[in-house]
C-alpha atoms as a printed R data frame, in Angstrom:
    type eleno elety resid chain resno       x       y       z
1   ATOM     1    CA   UNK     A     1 -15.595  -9.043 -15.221
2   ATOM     2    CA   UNK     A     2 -19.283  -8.288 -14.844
3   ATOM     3    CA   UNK     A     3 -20.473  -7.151 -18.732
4   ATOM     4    CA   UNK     A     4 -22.512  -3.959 -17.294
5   ATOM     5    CA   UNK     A     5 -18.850  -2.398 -16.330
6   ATOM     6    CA   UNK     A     6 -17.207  -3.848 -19.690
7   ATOM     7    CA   UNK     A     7 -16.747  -0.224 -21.328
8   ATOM     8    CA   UNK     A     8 -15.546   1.301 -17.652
9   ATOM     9    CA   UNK     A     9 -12.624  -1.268 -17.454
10  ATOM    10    CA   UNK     A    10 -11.872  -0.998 -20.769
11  ATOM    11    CA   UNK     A    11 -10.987   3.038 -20.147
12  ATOM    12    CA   UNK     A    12  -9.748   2.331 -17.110
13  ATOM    13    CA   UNK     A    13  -7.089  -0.425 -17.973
14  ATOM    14    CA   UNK     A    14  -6.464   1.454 -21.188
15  ATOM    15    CA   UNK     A    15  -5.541   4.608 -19.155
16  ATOM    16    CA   UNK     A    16  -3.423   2.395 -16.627
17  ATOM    17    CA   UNK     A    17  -1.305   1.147 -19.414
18  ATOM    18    CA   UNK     A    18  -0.658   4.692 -20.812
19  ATOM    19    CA   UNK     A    19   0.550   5.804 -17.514
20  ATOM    20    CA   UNK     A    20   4.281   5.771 -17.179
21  ATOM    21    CA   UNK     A    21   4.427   6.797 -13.027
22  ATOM    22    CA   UNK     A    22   3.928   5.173  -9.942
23  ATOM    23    CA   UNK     A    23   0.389   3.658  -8.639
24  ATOM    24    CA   UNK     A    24   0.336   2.354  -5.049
25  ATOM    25    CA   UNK     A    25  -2.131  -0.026  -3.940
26  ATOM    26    CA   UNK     A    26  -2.751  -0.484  -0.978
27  ATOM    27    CA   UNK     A    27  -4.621  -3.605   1.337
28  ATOM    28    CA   UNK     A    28  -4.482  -5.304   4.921
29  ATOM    29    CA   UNK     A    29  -6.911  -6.686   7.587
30  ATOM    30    CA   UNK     A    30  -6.134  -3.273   9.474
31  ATOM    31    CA   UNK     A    31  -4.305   0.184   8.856
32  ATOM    32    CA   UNK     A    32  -5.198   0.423   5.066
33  ATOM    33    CA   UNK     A    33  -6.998   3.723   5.198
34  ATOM    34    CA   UNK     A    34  -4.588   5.212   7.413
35  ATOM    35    CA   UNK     A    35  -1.443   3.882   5.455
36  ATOM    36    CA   UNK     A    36  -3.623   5.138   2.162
37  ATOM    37    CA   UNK     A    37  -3.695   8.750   3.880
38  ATOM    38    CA   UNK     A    38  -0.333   8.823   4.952
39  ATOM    39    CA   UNK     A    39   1.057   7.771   1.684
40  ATOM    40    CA   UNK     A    40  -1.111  10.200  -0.545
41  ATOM    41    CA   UNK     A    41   0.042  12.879   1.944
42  ATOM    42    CA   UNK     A    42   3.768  12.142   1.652
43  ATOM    43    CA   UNK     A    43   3.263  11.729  -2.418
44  ATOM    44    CA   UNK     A    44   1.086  14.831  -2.584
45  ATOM    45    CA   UNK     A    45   3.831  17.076  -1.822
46  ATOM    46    CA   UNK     A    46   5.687  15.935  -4.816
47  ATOM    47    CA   UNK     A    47   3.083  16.367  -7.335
48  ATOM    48    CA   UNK     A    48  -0.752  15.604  -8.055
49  ATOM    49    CA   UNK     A    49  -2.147  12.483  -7.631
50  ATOM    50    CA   UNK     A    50  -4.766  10.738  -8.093
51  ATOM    51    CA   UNK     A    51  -7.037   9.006  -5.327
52  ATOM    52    CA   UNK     A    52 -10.104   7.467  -4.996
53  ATOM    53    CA   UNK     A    53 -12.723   8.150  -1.656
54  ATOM    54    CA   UNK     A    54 -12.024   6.122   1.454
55  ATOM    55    CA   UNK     A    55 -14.967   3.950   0.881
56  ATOM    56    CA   UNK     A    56 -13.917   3.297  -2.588
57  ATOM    57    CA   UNK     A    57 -11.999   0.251  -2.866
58  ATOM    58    CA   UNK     A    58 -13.577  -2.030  -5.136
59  ATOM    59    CA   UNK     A    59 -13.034  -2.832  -8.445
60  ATOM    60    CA   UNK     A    60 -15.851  -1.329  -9.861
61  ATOM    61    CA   UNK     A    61 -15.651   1.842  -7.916
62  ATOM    62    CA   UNK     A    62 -12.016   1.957  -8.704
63  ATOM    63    CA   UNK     A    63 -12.450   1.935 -12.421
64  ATOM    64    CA   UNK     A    64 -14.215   5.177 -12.318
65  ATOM    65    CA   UNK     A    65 -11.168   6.796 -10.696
66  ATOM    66    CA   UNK     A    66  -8.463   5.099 -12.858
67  ATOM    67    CA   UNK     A    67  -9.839   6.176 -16.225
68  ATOM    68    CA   UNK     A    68  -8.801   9.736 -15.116
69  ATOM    69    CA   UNK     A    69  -5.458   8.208 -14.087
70  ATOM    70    CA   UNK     A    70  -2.782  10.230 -16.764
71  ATOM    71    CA   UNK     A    71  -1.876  14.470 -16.971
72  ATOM    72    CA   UNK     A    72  -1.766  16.119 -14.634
73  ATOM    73    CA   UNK     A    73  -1.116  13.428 -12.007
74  ATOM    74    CA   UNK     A    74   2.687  12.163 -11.114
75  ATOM    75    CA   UNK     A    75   0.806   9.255  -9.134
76  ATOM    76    CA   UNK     A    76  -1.814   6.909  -8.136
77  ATOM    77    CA   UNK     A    77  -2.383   6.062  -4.251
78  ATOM    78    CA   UNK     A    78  -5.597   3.332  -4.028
79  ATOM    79    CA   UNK     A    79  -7.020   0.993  -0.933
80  ATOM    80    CA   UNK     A    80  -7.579  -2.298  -2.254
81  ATOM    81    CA   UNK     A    81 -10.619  -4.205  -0.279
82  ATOM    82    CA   UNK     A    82 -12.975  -7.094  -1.830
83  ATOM    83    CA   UNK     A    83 -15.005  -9.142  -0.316
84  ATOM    84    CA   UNK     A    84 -14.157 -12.538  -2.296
85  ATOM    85    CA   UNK     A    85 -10.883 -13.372  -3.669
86  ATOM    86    CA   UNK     A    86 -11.967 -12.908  -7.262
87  ATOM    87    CA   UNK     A    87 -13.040  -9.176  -6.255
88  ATOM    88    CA   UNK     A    88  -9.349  -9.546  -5.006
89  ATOM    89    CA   UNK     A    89  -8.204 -10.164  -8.456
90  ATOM    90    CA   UNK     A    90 -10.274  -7.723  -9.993
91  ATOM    91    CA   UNK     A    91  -9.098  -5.151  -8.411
92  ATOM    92    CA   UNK     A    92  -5.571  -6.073  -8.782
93  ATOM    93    CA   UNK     A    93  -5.206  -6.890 -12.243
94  ATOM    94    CA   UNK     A    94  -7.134  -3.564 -13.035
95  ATOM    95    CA   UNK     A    95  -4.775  -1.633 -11.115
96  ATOM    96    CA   UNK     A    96  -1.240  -3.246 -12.190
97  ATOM    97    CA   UNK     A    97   0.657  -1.435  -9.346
98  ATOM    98    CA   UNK     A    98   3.839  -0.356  -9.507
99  ATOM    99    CA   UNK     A    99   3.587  -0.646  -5.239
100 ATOM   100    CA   UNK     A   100   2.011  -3.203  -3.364
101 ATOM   101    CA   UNK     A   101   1.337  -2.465   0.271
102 ATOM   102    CA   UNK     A   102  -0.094  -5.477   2.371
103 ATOM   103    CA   UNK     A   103  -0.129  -3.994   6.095
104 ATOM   104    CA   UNK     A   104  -1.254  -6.872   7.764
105 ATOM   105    CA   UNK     A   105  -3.614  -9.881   7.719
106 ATOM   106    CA   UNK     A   106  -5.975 -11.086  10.299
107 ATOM   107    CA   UNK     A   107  -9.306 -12.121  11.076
108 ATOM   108    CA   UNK     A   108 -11.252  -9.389   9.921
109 ATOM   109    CA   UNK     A   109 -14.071 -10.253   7.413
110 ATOM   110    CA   UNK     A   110 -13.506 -14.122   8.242
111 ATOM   111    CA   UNK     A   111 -16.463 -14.470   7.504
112 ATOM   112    CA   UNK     A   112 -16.401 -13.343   3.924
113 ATOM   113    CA   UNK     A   113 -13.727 -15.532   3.391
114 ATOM   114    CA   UNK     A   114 -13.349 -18.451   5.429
115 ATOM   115    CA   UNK     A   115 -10.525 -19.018   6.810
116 ATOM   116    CA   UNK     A   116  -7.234 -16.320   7.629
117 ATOM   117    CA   UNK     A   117  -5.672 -18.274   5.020
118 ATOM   118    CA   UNK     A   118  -7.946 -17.582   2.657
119 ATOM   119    CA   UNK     A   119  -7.759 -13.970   3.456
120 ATOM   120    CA   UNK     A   120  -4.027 -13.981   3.079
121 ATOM   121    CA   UNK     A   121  -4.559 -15.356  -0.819
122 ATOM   122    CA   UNK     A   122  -7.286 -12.626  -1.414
123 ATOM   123    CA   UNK     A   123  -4.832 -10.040  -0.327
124 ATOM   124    CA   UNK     A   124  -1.611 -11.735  -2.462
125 ATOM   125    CA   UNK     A   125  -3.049 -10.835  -5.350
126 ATOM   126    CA   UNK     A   126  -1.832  -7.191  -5.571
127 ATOM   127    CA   UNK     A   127   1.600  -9.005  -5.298
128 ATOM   128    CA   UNK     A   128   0.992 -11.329  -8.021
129 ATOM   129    CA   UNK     A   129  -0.250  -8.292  -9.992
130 ATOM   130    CA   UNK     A   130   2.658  -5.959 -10.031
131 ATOM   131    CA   UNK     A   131   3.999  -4.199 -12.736
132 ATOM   132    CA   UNK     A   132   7.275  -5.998 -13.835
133 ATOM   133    CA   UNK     A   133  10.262  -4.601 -11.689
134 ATOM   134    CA   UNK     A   134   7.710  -3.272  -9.176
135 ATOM   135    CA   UNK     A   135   7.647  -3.367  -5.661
136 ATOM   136    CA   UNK     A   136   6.293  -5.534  -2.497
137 ATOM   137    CA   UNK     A   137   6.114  -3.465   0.757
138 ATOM   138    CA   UNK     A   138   5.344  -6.316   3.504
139 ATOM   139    CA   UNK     A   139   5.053  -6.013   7.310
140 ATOM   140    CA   UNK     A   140   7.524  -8.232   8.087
141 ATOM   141    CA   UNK     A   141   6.030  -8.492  11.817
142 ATOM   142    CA   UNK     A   142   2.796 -10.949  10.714
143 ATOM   143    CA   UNK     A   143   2.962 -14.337  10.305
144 ATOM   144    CA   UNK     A   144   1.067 -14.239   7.205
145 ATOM   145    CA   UNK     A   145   2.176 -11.198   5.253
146 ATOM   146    CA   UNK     A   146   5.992 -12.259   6.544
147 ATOM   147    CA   UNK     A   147   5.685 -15.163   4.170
148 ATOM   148    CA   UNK     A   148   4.049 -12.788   0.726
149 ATOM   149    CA   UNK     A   149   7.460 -12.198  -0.450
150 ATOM   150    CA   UNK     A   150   7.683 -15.631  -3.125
151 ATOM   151    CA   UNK     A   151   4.298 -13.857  -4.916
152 ATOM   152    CA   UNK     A   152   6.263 -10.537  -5.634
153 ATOM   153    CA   UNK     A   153   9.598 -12.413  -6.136
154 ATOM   154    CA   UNK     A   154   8.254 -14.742  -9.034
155 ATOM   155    CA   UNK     A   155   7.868 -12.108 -10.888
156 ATOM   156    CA   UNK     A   156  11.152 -10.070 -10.564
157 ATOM   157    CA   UNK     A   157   9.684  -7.747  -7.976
158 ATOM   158    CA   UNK     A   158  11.465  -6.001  -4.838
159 ATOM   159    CA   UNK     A   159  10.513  -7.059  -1.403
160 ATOM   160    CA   UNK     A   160  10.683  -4.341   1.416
161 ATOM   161    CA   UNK     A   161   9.537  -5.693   4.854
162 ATOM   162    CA   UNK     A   162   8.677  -2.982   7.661
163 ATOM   163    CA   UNK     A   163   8.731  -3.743  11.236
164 ATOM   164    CA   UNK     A   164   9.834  -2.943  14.463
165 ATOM   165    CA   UNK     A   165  12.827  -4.728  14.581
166 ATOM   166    CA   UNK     A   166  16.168  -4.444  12.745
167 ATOM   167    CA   UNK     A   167  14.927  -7.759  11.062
168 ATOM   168    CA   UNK     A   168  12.928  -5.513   8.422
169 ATOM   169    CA   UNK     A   169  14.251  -3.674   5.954
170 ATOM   170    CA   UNK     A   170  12.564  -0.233   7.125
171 ATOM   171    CA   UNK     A   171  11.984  -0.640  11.669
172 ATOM   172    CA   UNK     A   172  11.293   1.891  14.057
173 ATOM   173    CA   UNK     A   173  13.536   2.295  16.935
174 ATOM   174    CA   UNK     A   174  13.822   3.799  19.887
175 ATOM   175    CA   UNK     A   175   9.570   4.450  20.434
176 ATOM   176    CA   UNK     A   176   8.339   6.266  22.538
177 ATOM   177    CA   UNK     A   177   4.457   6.418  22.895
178 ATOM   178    CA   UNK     A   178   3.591  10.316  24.540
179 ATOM   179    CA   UNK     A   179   0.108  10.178  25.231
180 ATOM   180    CA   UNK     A   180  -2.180  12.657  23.514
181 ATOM   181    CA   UNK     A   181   1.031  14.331  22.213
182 ATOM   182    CA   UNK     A   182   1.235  11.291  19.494
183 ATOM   183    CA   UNK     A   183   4.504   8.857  19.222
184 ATOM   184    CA   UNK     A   184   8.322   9.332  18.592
185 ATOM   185    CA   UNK     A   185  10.106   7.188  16.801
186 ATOM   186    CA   UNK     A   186  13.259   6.846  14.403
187 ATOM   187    CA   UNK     A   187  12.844   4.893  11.485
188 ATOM   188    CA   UNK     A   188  16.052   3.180  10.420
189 ATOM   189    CA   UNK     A   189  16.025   1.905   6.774
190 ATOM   190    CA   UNK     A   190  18.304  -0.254   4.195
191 ATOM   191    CA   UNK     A   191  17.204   2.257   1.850
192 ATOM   192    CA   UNK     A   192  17.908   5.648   3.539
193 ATOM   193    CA   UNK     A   193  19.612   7.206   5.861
194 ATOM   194    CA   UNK     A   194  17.996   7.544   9.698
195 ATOM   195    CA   UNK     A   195  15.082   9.710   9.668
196 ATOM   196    CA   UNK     A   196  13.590  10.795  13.222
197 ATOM   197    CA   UNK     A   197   9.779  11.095  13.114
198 ATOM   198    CA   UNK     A   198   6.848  12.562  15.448
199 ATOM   199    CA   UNK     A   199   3.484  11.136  14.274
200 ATOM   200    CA   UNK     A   200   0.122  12.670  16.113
201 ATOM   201    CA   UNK     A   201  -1.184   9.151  16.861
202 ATOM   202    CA   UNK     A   202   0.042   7.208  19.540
203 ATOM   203    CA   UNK     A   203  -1.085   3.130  18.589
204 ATOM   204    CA   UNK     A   204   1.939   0.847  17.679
205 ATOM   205    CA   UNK     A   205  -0.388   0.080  14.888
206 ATOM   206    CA   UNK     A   206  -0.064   3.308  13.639
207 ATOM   207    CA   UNK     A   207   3.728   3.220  13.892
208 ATOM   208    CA   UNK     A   208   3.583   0.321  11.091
209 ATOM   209    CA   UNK     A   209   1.219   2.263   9.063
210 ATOM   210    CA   UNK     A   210   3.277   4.661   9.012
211 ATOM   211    CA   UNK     A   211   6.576   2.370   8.407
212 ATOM   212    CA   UNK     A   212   4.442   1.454   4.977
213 ATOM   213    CA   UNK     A   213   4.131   4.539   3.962
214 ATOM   214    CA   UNK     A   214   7.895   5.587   4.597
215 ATOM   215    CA   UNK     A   215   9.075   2.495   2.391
216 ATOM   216    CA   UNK     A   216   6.887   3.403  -0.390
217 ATOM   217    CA   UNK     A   217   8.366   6.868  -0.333
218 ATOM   218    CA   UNK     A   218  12.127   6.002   0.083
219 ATOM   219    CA   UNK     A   219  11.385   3.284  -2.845
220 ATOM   220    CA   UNK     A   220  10.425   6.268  -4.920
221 ATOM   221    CA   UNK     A   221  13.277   8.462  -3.641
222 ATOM   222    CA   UNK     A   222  11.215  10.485  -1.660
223 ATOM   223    CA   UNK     A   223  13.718  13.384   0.053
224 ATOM   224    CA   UNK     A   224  13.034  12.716   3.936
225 ATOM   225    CA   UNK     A   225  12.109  16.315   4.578
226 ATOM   226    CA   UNK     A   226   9.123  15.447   2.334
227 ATOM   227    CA   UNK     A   227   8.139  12.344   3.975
228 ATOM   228    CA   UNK     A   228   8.194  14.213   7.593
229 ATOM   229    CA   UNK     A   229   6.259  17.531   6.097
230 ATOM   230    CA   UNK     A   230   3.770  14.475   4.912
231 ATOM   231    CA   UNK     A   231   3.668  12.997   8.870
């Protein structure tokens, strides 16, 4: 790690490893800020957490934030972005989550990196990262992030894959896209029971974004009149 941010990572890994709750981190070619909102809005009702900006997503940038990470916050929500793989790292092994999010992967910031498969190793390194027994939320729909799981696995971690199709673990059924009046959906889950949603965006990508979000709740036990207050 760069030497001028030596004492900064020092407070901030030595706050992370006095923190007993969850931290969610959060990456993906697309939908990270909105999946970073959505969760820190669901988790928000359940206590104080702690967040960084939306522009902050760096290591460096995140440090500042996670030395403050301890009382009076239940949780940590973070977007993860680098733009080289070792920034990747950086960012992941300061952060230790407890939940890794990886929404997607594509060819955003190709050039950065190289090649998409390149891009899919940057992001696998919040999943290589986790805190032991933690969990790996994957969008089970992309080719790349389909295929994450072994990372999180290897190292006694959960896999929950979100989709749109009973295939995932946590899918949205029955959609129904209303314009300017946002979407409809029900999310059916391994982990809870049915739980019918209105969001006030009407993208399908949004309906995975907010998929992601709901797993990381119903990991955490989140009760689902929370998670639709938080929608």
């Amino acid at each position: 790690m760069p030497k001028l941010e030596d004492g900064l990572f020092s407070e901030a890994t030595r706050a992370r490893q006095a923190f007993a709750g969850p931290v969610v981190a959060i990456t993906g070619s697309n939908g990270k800020t909105t999946t970073n909102r959505m969760v820190g809005a669901i988790l928000s009702r359940q206590g104080k957490i702690l967040t960084a900006p939306y522009e902050c997503s760096e290591a460096p940038c995140l440090a500042r934030y996670l030395a403050h990470l301890g009382e009076p916050y239940w949780a940590g929500v973070f977007k993860v972005g680098a733009n080289s793989l070792e920034g990747m790292r950086q960012a992941a092994e300061l952060l230790r989550p407890t939940h890794a999010v990886v929404t997607n992967v594509g060819e955003a910031h190709m050039a950065r990196f190289g090649s998409v498969q390149q891009i899919a190793e940057a992001k696998a390194q919040l999943l290589s990262n986790l805190e032991p027994g933690g969990t790996a939320i994957l969008n089970k729909d992309n080719e790349f992030t389909s295929q994450m799981g072994g990372h999180a696995e290897s190292g006694g971690a959960q896999v929950v894959k979100f989709g749109v199709s009973s295939r995932a673990d946590v899918w949205a059924a029955d959609i129904v896209h209303l314009g300017p009046d946002g979407t409809r959906f029900r999310v059916m889950s391994d982990l809870a029971d049915p739980l019918d949603l209105h969001i006030p965006v009407y993208s399908l990508g949004d309906v995975y974004n907010a998929l992601a979000a709901v797993a990381v709740a119903q990991t955490l036990k989140v009760p689902a009149s929370v998670i639709k207050q938080g929608l």
